[in-house]
């Protein structure tokens, strides 16, 4: 008796770890965008300032004009996402740019998915 085997491929965007320190080290490693979803995701795993808010943007490396709206994370709400302002193409590299207006000299590490 012959059997039929089926497989399905599910594509997930590339997720990279980040470790940023405000105000001096504010950029994540680059990440390859391998899907067409028009949102980026960020999750903070460790915050050394419990009340400081980290503002995050996803920015294209090939075309820096491709960027997202702002996503904010902090210890009480460590995960967020935001949509892209213009079309973010699969196959391009992106990085996460961060800043904060609520704290200074603090560190956050976590994961970023363009």
Tab-separated table of C-alpha atoms in Angstrom:
chain	number	residue	atom	x	y	z
A	1	UNK	CA	0.000	0.000	0.000
A	2	UNK	CA	1.458	3.293	-1.046
A	3	UNK	CA	1.275	6.300	1.199
A	4	UNK	CA	1.260	9.925	0.350
A	5	UNK	CA	3.480	12.148	2.373
A	6	UNK	CA	2.818	15.842	2.392
A	7	UNK	CA	4.931	18.576	3.748
A	8	UNK	CA	4.214	22.196	4.248
A	9	UNK	CA	6.701	24.959	4.686
A	10	UNK	CA	5.990	27.762	7.073
A	11	UNK	CA	8.137	30.845	6.696
A	12	UNK	CA	9.047	32.873	9.746
A	13	UNK	CA	10.925	36.121	9.751
A	14	UNK	CA	14.482	36.072	10.999
A	15	UNK	CA	14.712	36.966	14.703
A	16	UNK	CA	17.954	38.301	16.146
A	17	UNK	CA	19.005	39.044	19.716
A	18	UNK	CA	19.763	42.637	20.646
A	19	UNK	CA	21.576	44.285	23.522
A	20	UNK	CA	21.289	48.073	23.588
A	21	UNK	CA	22.518	50.611	26.106
A	22	UNK	CA	21.038	54.090	26.120
A	23	UNK	CA	22.471	56.514	25.100
A	24	UNK	CA	25.638	55.064	23.517
A	25	UNK	CA	24.849	51.693	21.920
A	26	UNK	CA	21.412	52.092	20.349
A	27	UNK	CA	21.417	49.832	17.270
A	28	UNK	CA	20.606	46.133	17.030
A	29	UNK	CA	22.449	43.641	14.833
A	30	UNK	CA	21.073	43.453	11.320
A	31	UNK	CA	18.309	40.972	10.571
A	32	UNK	CA	17.172	39.446	7.290
A	33	UNK	CA	13.487	40.002	6.525
A	34	UNK	CA	12.242	36.813	4.931
A	35	UNK	CA	8.498	37.444	4.960
A	36	UNK	CA	6.076	40.018	3.542
A	37	UNK	CA	4.390	40.914	6.827
A	38	UNK	CA	4.404	44.668	7.165
A	39	UNK	CA	5.102	44.781	10.920
A	40	UNK	CA	8.181	44.383	13.067
A	41	UNK	CA	8.258	42.845	16.544
A	42	UNK	CA	10.391	43.570	19.584
A	43	UNK	CA	10.510	41.862	22.974
A	44	UNK	CA	12.666	42.948	25.870
A	45	UNK	CA	13.863	40.107	28.082
A	46	UNK	CA	15.967	42.062	30.567
A	47	UNK	CA	15.626	45.705	31.653
A	48	UNK	CA	18.036	47.179	34.167
A	49	UNK	CA	15.778	50.222	34.703
A	50	UNK	CA	12.219	49.134	35.575
A	51	UNK	CA	10.535	52.373	34.476
A	52	UNK	CA	12.565	53.545	31.465
A	53	UNK	CA	10.770	53.248	28.117
A	54	UNK	CA	12.684	52.059	25.051
A	55	UNK	CA	11.396	53.499	21.757
A	56	UNK	CA	12.169	51.252	18.786
A	57	UNK	CA	12.117	51.650	15.010
A	58	UNK	CA	12.906	49.133	12.274
A	59	UNK	CA	15.025	50.667	9.492
A	60	UNK	CA	16.055	49.239	6.120
A	61	UNK	CA	19.758	48.880	5.425
A	62	UNK	CA	19.452	48.811	1.629
A	63	UNK	CA	17.016	51.733	1.688
A	64	UNK	CA	16.982	53.741	4.945
A	65	UNK	CA	13.788	55.455	3.738
A	66	UNK	CA	11.993	52.193	4.536
A	67	UNK	CA	11.253	52.497	8.229
A	68	UNK	CA	8.567	51.683	10.720
A	69	UNK	CA	6.392	53.610	13.076
A	70	UNK	CA	7.474	53.602	16.734
A	71	UNK	CA	7.072	50.640	19.072
A	72	UNK	CA	7.680	51.127	22.786
A	73	UNK	CA	8.683	48.557	25.395
A	74	UNK	CA	9.412	48.693	29.112
A	75	UNK	CA	9.611	46.214	31.931
A	76	UNK	CA	5.843	46.136	32.614
A	77	UNK	CA	5.024	45.818	28.860
A	78	UNK	CA	8.041	44.084	27.312
A	79	UNK	CA	6.583	43.211	23.879
A	80	UNK	CA	5.368	45.458	21.106
A	81	UNK	CA	5.122	45.758	17.347
A	82	UNK	CA	4.602	48.485	14.776
A	83	UNK	CA	3.799	48.659	11.094
A	84	UNK	CA	6.117	49.939	8.396
A	85	UNK	CA	5.478	53.410	6.961
A	86	UNK	CA	6.398	52.233	3.466
A	87	UNK	CA	6.564	48.757	1.948
A	88	UNK	CA	9.237	46.624	3.640
A	89	UNK	CA	10.421	44.075	1.134
A	90	UNK	CA	11.243	40.484	1.982
A	91	UNK	CA	14.868	39.729	1.170
A	92	UNK	CA	16.220	42.993	2.578
A	93	UNK	CA	18.211	43.537	5.763
A	94	UNK	CA	16.930	45.704	8.596
A	95	UNK	CA	18.211	46.915	11.949
A	96	UNK	CA	16.444	48.285	15.001
A	97	UNK	CA	17.225	51.841	16.068
A	98	UNK	CA	16.368	52.774	19.653
A	99	UNK	CA	16.241	55.821	21.900
A	100	UNK	CA	14.629	56.901	25.153
A	101	UNK	CA	13.286	60.160	26.539
A	102	UNK	CA	12.418	58.623	29.924
A	103	UNK	CA	15.747	57.274	31.056
A	104	UNK	CA	19.466	57.449	30.503
A	105	UNK	CA	22.312	54.993	31.082
A	106	UNK	CA	20.190	51.854	31.029
A	107	UNK	CA	20.459	48.527	29.231
A	108	UNK	CA	17.860	46.312	27.549
A	109	UNK	CA	18.406	42.994	25.842
A	110	UNK	CA	15.875	40.929	23.973
A	111	UNK	CA	14.874	39.913	20.444
A	112	UNK	CA	13.927	41.775	17.273
A	113	UNK	CA	12.089	40.518	14.191
A	114	UNK	CA	11.887	42.827	11.170
